[in-house]
Amino acid sequence: DLLLVARVPLGSSMPPQPPALLDDDDWLAPPLEAALGEVFCRFDADADGAWSTAELQSFARTCNGGDEFGEAELSQVGEFTTDGHGRLTRRGFLEMMHLQTMARPEDTWADLRALGYDSSLSPKGVPGSSGAEAAPSEKPESVAAERDARLARTLQSEADAELAAKLAESLQAELIIEEQAAAAAAAAAA
């Protein structure tokens, strides 16, 4: 086996590697979860903890070069945690982004760039804040091509269904743990 080593001149350094999007447990890595939490708050214009369809579409327009989610994408929102009115909660948004990140991390990076984050997950701009839309950084044709490519990948339903099943199992276990902790706390308080 041949081992190739890149030489770095003294006094210089290798470019930083982007942070991992998932942690060792295949959940969102803390820097990504923090960035997505900020994104959720940014688009929750009325600060009620859940995205209305208008707030969800504002997010979609920012990530998709001005295009909104279609009926198929909107109907999928119900697969994630919603409030009593079918609106996507912060937890549901994290679930949605987790599923995307597991299946297509390149789409998550594209969304993060559109949302104003650099490769270190640091905000470099704030598109979409206060409901205002950011000007797309790419030409509309390339954004549309990227969106079409995303749609084609989304149609790989067998792989997505398998990931959704794994996510559901993971979330069910997490909910059981949360319920047990809440019950223990209630018992301790009584």
XYZ file of N, CA and C in Angstrom:
570
model
N 0.836 -1.188 0.000
C 0.000 0.000 0.000
C 0.878 1.247 0.000
N 0.490 2.204 -0.789
C 1.216 3.455 -0.901
C 0.479 4.515 -0.110
N 1.180 5.200 0.751
C 0.584 6.259 1.559
C 1.063 7.595 1.024
N 0.150 8.421 0.593
C 0.492 9.748 0.097
C 0.225 10.764 1.193
N 1.181 11.618 1.417
C 1.045 12.642 2.443
C 1.149 13.993 1.766
N 0.203 14.855 2.002
C 0.263 16.205 1.444
C 1.234 17.019 2.268
N 2.070 17.746 1.590
C 3.019 18.598 2.298
C 2.414 19.978 2.462
N 2.498 20.474 3.660
C 2.002 21.807 3.977
C 3.204 22.650 4.341
N 3.415 23.774 3.631
C 4.564 24.614 3.972
C 4.500 25.066 5.420
N 5.681 25.210 6.032
C 5.725 25.686 7.410
C 5.043 27.046 7.511
N 4.341 27.249 8.585
C 3.665 28.524 8.801
C 2.286 28.574 8.175
N 1.907 27.551 7.434
C 0.552 27.519 6.877
C -0.177 26.345 7.493
N -1.439 26.294 7.273
C -2.213 25.200 7.847
C -3.175 24.665 6.802
N -3.642 23.466 7.060
C -4.629 22.855 6.179
C -5.940 23.627 6.346
N -6.716 23.719 5.283
C -8.003 24.375 5.444
C -8.855 23.594 6.434
N -9.647 24.283 7.235
C -10.455 23.570 8.227
C -11.504 22.693 7.544
N -11.716 21.542 8.133
C -12.738 20.632 7.628
C -14.093 21.081 8.164
N -15.129 20.969 7.343
C -16.452 21.327 7.862
C -16.827 20.394 9.006
N -17.582 20.891 9.952
C -17.968 20.029 11.072
C -18.887 18.906 10.592
N -18.842 17.810 11.326
C -19.740 16.693 11.028
C -21.169 17.147 11.290
N -22.080 16.717 10.450
C -23.476 17.098 10.629
C -24.191 16.190 11.630
N -23.710 14.961 11.760
C -24.326 14.013 12.685
C -23.313 13.622 13.752
N -23.819 13.334 14.942
C -22.930 12.915 16.023
C -22.758 11.396 15.991
N -22.091 10.846 16.999
C -21.826 9.407 17.043
C -23.090 8.571 17.162
N -24.173 9.177 17.631
C -25.449 8.475 17.760
C -26.337 8.688 16.545
N -25.788 9.276 15.478
C -26.522 9.588 14.246
C -27.652 10.589 14.465
N -27.511 11.433 15.473
C -28.437 12.540 15.646
C -27.705 13.798 15.175
N -28.400 14.896 15.082
C -27.789 16.148 14.651
C -26.659 16.530 15.601
N -25.493 16.830 15.038
C -24.364 17.263 15.853
C -24.720 18.589 16.519
N -24.205 18.853 17.719
C -24.570 20.083 18.437
C -24.442 21.374 17.621
N -23.372 21.580 16.828
C -23.325 22.834 16.059
C -24.459 22.936 15.031
N -24.799 21.803 14.410
C -25.904 21.817 13.443
C -27.227 22.028 14.153
N -27.437 21.353 15.271
C -28.693 21.523 16.004
C -28.851 22.967 16.460
N -27.756 23.593 16.889
C -27.827 24.998 17.302
C -28.176 25.891 16.117
N -27.534 25.655 14.972
C -27.831 26.460 13.782
C -29.287 26.280 13.367
N -29.774 25.035 13.388
C -31.155 24.789 12.981
C -32.149 25.374 13.988
N -31.777 25.377 15.260
C -32.639 26.027 16.255
C -32.772 27.514 15.976
N -31.656 28.141 15.583
C -31.692 29.555 15.234
C -32.542 29.766 13.981
N -32.402 28.867 13.015
C -33.197 28.963 11.783
C -34.675 28.859 12.119
N -35.029 27.907 12.982
C -36.439 27.758 13.332
C -36.976 29.054 13.944
N -36.238 29.609 14.884
C -36.683 30.862 15.524
C -36.770 32.003 14.513
N -35.839 32.042 13.586
C -35.816 33.102 12.575
C -37.096 33.113 11.743
N -37.602 31.934 11.400
C -38.788 31.852 10.548
C -40.086 31.749 11.339
N -40.006 31.605 12.650
C -41.205 31.581 13.499
C -41.588 33.026 13.785
N -42.142 33.682 12.775
C -42.389 35.130 12.817
C -43.240 35.554 14.004
N -44.211 34.738 14.391
C -45.072 35.115 15.517
C -44.584 34.550 16.843
N -43.443 33.865 16.825
C -42.793 33.341 18.033
C -43.721 32.486 18.892
N -44.564 31.672 18.216
C -45.469 30.803 18.974
C -44.981 29.371 19.085
N -43.769 29.090 18.598
C -43.195 27.759 18.743
C -43.599 26.760 17.678
N -44.327 27.194 16.678
C -44.720 26.310 15.580
C -44.828 27.134 14.302
N -44.492 26.494 13.185
C -44.544 27.192 11.902
C -45.897 27.033 11.241
N -46.511 28.145 10.933
C -47.710 28.126 10.097
C -47.264 27.760 8.687
N -48.234 27.526 7.807
C -47.892 27.241 6.409
C -47.122 28.404 5.807
N -47.498 29.627 6.128
C -46.799 30.802 5.590
C -45.351 30.833 6.075
N -45.116 30.507 7.342
C -43.751 30.495 7.875
C -42.928 29.370 7.244
N -43.545 28.204 7.066
C -42.880 27.078 6.420
C -42.529 27.432 4.976
N -43.442 28.090 4.282
C -43.187 28.469 2.893
C -42.105 29.550 2.801
N -42.011 30.418 3.793
C -40.942 31.412 3.824
C -39.587 30.710 3.908
N -39.506 29.690 4.762
C -38.297 28.876 4.860
C -38.005 28.215 3.517
N -39.023 27.628 2.892
C -38.842 26.942 1.607
C -38.330 27.907 0.540
N -38.911 29.094 0.475
C -38.482 30.070 -0.532
C -37.015 30.452 -0.336
N -36.604 30.595 0.910
C -35.215 30.959 1.181
C -34.268 29.839 0.752
N -34.638 28.606 1.013
C -33.764 27.472 0.686
C -33.838 27.061 -0.782
N -34.942 27.359 -1.440
C -35.179 26.836 -2.786
C -35.227 27.915 -3.858
N -34.477 28.975 -3.676
C -34.383 29.991 -4.709
C -35.703 30.659 -5.040
N -36.565 30.810 -4.057
C -37.834 31.493 -4.259
C -39.016 30.567 -4.465
N -38.759 29.265 -4.619
C -39.853 28.312 -4.844
C -40.402 27.805 -3.517
N -41.714 27.649 -3.468
C -42.369 27.121 -2.273
C -42.480 25.602 -2.357
N -42.800 24.990 -1.222
C -43.060 23.560 -1.192
C -44.365 23.291 -1.936
N -44.410 22.158 -2.627
C -45.629 21.722 -3.287
C -46.517 20.968 -2.305
N -47.658 20.550 -2.794
C -48.606 19.823 -1.938
C -47.993 18.548 -1.362
N -47.192 17.842 -2.162
C -46.579 16.597 -1.676
C -45.668 16.869 -0.488
N -44.838 17.901 -0.600
C -43.925 18.226 0.499
C -44.694 18.708 1.718
N -45.725 19.508 1.487
C -46.514 20.001 2.620
C -47.215 18.855 3.349
N -47.676 17.865 2.599
C -48.361 16.744 3.255
C -47.391 15.914 4.088
N -46.096 15.925 3.721
C -45.105 15.164 4.480
C -44.796 15.794 5.836
N -45.109 17.069 5.994
C -44.831 17.745 7.266
C -45.541 17.035 8.416
N -46.711 16.487 8.163
C -47.463 15.786 9.192
C -46.772 14.547 9.721
N -45.734 14.076 9.023
C -44.985 12.904 9.477
C -44.044 13.252 10.625
N -43.860 14.545 10.872
C -42.958 15.001 11.922
C -43.787 15.616 13.040
N -43.158 15.921 14.167
C -43.879 16.446 15.324
C -44.515 17.789 14.991
N -45.806 17.851 15.208
C -46.559 19.082 14.983
C -47.322 19.430 16.253
N -47.816 20.659 16.294
C -48.642 21.046 17.428
C -50.066 20.520 17.192
N -50.978 20.869 18.014
C -52.356 20.395 17.896
C -53.084 20.886 16.660
N -52.469 21.793 15.913
C -53.107 22.361 14.722
C -52.389 21.946 13.443
N -51.509 20.936 13.513
C -50.806 20.451 12.341
C -49.652 21.326 11.885
N -49.218 22.241 12.756
C -48.107 23.125 12.407
C -46.803 22.525 12.926
N -45.753 22.642 12.133
C -44.455 22.048 12.446
C -43.831 22.723 13.663
N -43.495 21.920 14.670
C -42.830 22.439 15.867
C -41.317 22.443 15.654
N -40.598 23.035 16.599
C -39.133 23.034 16.524
C -38.625 21.605 16.478
N -39.154 20.751 17.338
C -38.742 19.344 17.348
C -39.034 18.699 15.989
N -40.200 18.981 15.424
C -40.546 18.434 14.113
C -39.600 18.918 13.029
N -39.213 20.197 13.112
C -38.261 20.743 12.148
C -36.919 20.019 12.263
N -36.466 19.783 13.505
C -35.217 19.060 13.704
C -35.330 17.632 13.175
N -36.477 16.994 13.380
C -36.699 15.647 12.843
C -36.623 15.661 11.313
N -37.271 16.648 10.720
C -37.292 16.773 9.266
C -35.871 16.952 8.721
N -35.115 17.840 9.353
C -33.752 18.098 8.897
C -32.834 16.906 9.189
N -33.109 16.184 10.266
C -32.334 14.981 10.575
C -32.530 13.942 9.483
N -33.756 13.717 9.086
C -34.033 12.744 8.041
C -33.334 13.148 6.746
N -33.435 14.413 6.388
C -32.757 14.884 5.177
C -31.248 14.705 5.301
N -30.693 15.041 6.456
C -29.239 14.972 6.652
C -28.747 13.530 6.582
N -29.515 12.607 7.119
C -29.121 11.199 7.043
C -29.157 10.710 5.597
N -30.176 11.129 4.854
C -30.344 10.641 3.483
C -29.484 11.410 2.481
N -29.408 12.727 2.656
C -28.744 13.567 1.656
C -28.056 14.747 2.329
N -26.891 14.510 2.945
C -26.212 15.604 3.648
C -25.884 16.778 2.729
N -25.681 16.522 1.450
C -25.373 17.614 0.526
C -26.550 18.589 0.416
N -27.776 18.099 0.572
C -28.940 18.990 0.550
C -28.984 19.853 1.808
N -28.595 19.263 2.933
C -28.552 20.050 4.167
C -27.518 21.156 4.040
N -26.338 20.838 3.478
C -25.328 21.873 3.278
C -25.844 22.958 2.331
N -26.553 22.569 1.265
C -27.099 23.564 0.326
C -28.097 24.468 1.048
N -28.945 23.877 1.895
C -29.902 24.679 2.666
C -29.175 25.635 3.604
N -28.152 25.122 4.281
C -27.406 25.961 5.221
C -26.746 27.142 4.507
N -26.185 26.885 3.335
C -25.595 27.985 2.568
C -26.672 29.006 2.183
N -27.819 28.528 1.737
C -28.912 29.439 1.364
C -29.406 30.230 2.570
N -29.279 29.634 3.757
C -29.726 30.285 4.989
C -28.654 31.192 5.589
N -27.506 31.278 4.926
C -26.475 32.211 5.365
C -25.398 31.633 6.242
N -25.229 30.309 6.252
C -24.189 29.686 7.072
C -23.016 29.300 6.197
N -21.814 29.415 6.760
C -20.632 28.988 6.023
C -20.300 27.547 6.400
N -19.177 27.046 5.898
C -18.832 25.635 6.109
C -18.459 25.314 7.556
N -18.302 26.341 8.397
C -18.057 26.083 9.820
C -19.341 26.222 10.629
N -20.461 26.364 9.936
C -21.791 26.555 10.540
C -21.895 27.880 11.278
N -21.087 28.838 10.866
C -21.185 30.189 11.404
C -22.046 31.013 10.461
N -22.945 31.814 11.017
C -23.769 32.636 10.128
C -22.926 33.707 9.456
N -23.075 33.832 8.143
C -22.352 34.872 7.419
C -23.322 35.915 6.882
N -24.583 35.693 7.070
C -25.654 36.586 6.650
C -26.910 36.071 7.308
N -27.967 36.778 7.195
C -29.190 36.341 7.866
C -30.369 36.400 6.897
N -30.362 35.580 5.841
C -31.507 35.611 4.950
C -32.760 35.108 5.640
N -33.852 35.696 5.325
C -35.138 35.240 5.829
C -35.519 35.795 7.180
N -34.673 36.568 7.832
C -35.041 37.071 9.146
C -36.215 38.026 9.022
N -37.053 37.994 10.007
C -38.262 38.821 10.051
C -39.127 38.623 8.816
N -39.081 37.418 8.255
C -39.918 37.112 7.106
C -39.378 37.654 5.803
N -38.309 38.442 5.817
C -37.754 38.982 4.578
C -37.015 37.880 3.849
N -37.104 37.895 2.542
C -36.461 36.869 1.742
C -35.076 37.322 1.319
N -34.162 36.406 1.311
C -32.810 36.711 0.860
C -32.743 36.591 -0.641
N -31.907 37.403 -1.237
C -31.666 37.244 -2.662
C -30.856 35.976 -2.845
N -31.250 35.103 -3.752
C -30.493 33.871 -3.932
C -29.063 34.196 -4.349
N -28.120 33.436 -3.794
C -26.720 33.678 -4.107
C -26.330 33.026 -5.428
N -27.184 32.146 -5.929
C -26.890 31.471 -7.172
C -27.859 31.952 -8.240
N -27.509 31.687 -9.487
C -28.407 32.033 -10.575
C -29.671 31.188 -10.443
N -30.845 31.745 -10.795
C -32.085 30.989 -10.662
C -32.052 29.642 -11.386
N -31.363 29.570 -12.529
C -31.326 28.307 -13.273
C -30.636 27.227 -12.451
N -29.535 27.592 -11.763
C -28.821 26.582 -10.990
C -29.614 26.198 -9.745
N -30.347 27.135 -9.171
C -31.191 26.813 -8.022
C -32.301 25.866 -8.450
N -32.906 26.147 -9.604
C -33.964 25.268 -10.109
C -33.409 23.882 -10.420
N -32.221 23.823 -10.999
C -31.611 22.529 -11.299
C -31.330 21.760 -10.016
N -30.850 22.473 -8.988
C -30.593 21.819 -7.701
C -31.897 21.308 -7.092
N -32.952 22.128 -7.167
C -34.257 21.721 -6.647
C -34.756 20.484 -7.375
N -34.612 20.457 -8.708
C -35.053 19.307 -9.488
C -34.262 18.061 -9.115
N -32.967 18.233 -8.885
C -32.141 17.101 -8.471
C -32.575 16.595 -7.100
N -32.917 17.533 -6.202
C -33.425 17.134 -4.881
C -34.704 16.320 -5.025
N -35.588 16.787 -5.876
C -36.855 16.098 -6.070
C -36.612 14.685 -6.582
N -35.699 14.553 -7.535
C -35.384 13.223 -8.071
C -34.861 12.311 -6.976
N -34.007 12.844 -6.108
C -33.476 12.024 -5.016
C -34.570 11.684 -4.006
N -35.480 12.610 -3.800
C -36.561 12.369 -2.851
C -37.449 11.216 -3.306
N -37.551 11.052 -4.609
C -38.401 10.001 -5.158
C -37.814 8.609 -4.976
N -36.663 8.516 -4.388
C -36.070 7.215 -4.080
C -36.761 6.692 -2.826
N -38.024 6.361 -2.961
C -38.869 6.114 -1.803
C -38.449 4.919 -0.959
N -37.876 3.903 -1.544
C -37.503 2.746 -0.738
C -36.437 3.126 0.282
N -35.421 3.835 -0.163
C -34.359 4.253 0.753
C -34.901 5.224 1.786
N -35.736 6.169 1.348
C -36.303 7.134 2.277
C -37.221 6.449 3.286
N -37.982 5.463 2.841
C -38.880 4.750 3.752
C -38.082 4.003 4.815
N -36.964 3.402 4.411
C -36.123 2.692 5.373
C -35.550 3.658 6.403
N -35.079 4.817 5.939
C -34.554 5.814 6.869
C -35.656 6.349 7.779
N -36.840 6.548 7.224
C -37.951 7.028 8.042
C -38.297 6.024 9.135
N -38.246 4.735 8.797
C -38.526 3.698 9.800
C -37.478 3.723 10.909
N -36.196 3.880 10.524
C -35.133 3.962 11.528
C -35.308 5.192 12.405
N -35.665 6.311 11.781
C -35.891 7.539 12.534
C -37.062 7.363 13.496
N -38.135 6.738 13.021
C -39.304 6.520 13.877
C -38.944 5.668 15.088
N -38.151 4.618 14.870
C -37.712 3.775 15.987
C -36.888 4.583 16.985
N -35.972 5.375 16.479
C -35.123 6.201 17.335
C -35.946 7.210 18.121
N -36.887 7.850 17.427
C -37.729 8.850 18.095
C -38.640 8.203 19.135
N -39.151 7.001 18.839
C -40.001 6.302 19.792
C -39.215 5.997 21.064
N -37.979 5.535 20.910
C -37.150 5.246 22.081
C -36.877 6.521 22.866
N -36.621 7.620 22.149
C -36.372 8.902 22.814
C -37.610 9.370 23.583
N -38.787 9.197 22.981
C -40.026 9.605 23.653
C -40.268 8.787 24.918
N -39.983 7.489 24.855
C -40.159 6.630 26.034
C -39.243 7.099 27.159
N -38.002 7.410 26.825
C -37.053 7.893 27.832
C -37.535 9.209 28.431
N -38.030 10.121 27.567
C -38.534 11.403 28.058
C -39.739 11.201 28.969
N -40.656 10.290 28.587
C -41.832 10.016 29.412
C -41.422 9.439 30.764
N -40.439 8.524 30.760
C -39.973 7.932 32.013
C -39.335 8.995 32.906
N -38.572 9.886 32.311
C -37.937 10.959 33.087
C -38.994 11.888 33.672
N -40.028 12.208 32.886
C -41.089 13.071 33.362
C -41.865 12.406 34.499
N -42.124 11.109 34.364
C -42.826 10.385 35.407
C -41.993 10.338 36.693
N -40.699 10.120 36.545
C -39.823 10.085 37.710
C -39.774 11.452 38.393
N -39.734 12.518 37.595
C -39.711 13.870 38.150
C -41.022 14.178 38.864
N -42.134 13.736 38.286
C -43.431 13.963 38.910
C -43.540 13.198 40.227
N -43.018 11.965 40.226
C -43.047 11.159 41.448
C -42.174 11.775 42.526
N -41.045 12.294 42.129
C -40.138 12.924 43.097
C -40.732 14.202 43.674
N -41.507 14.912 42.841
C -42.105 16.171 43.289
C -43.295 15.914 44.205
N -43.889 14.733 44.108
C -45.095 14.428 44.901
C -44.794 14.022 46.305
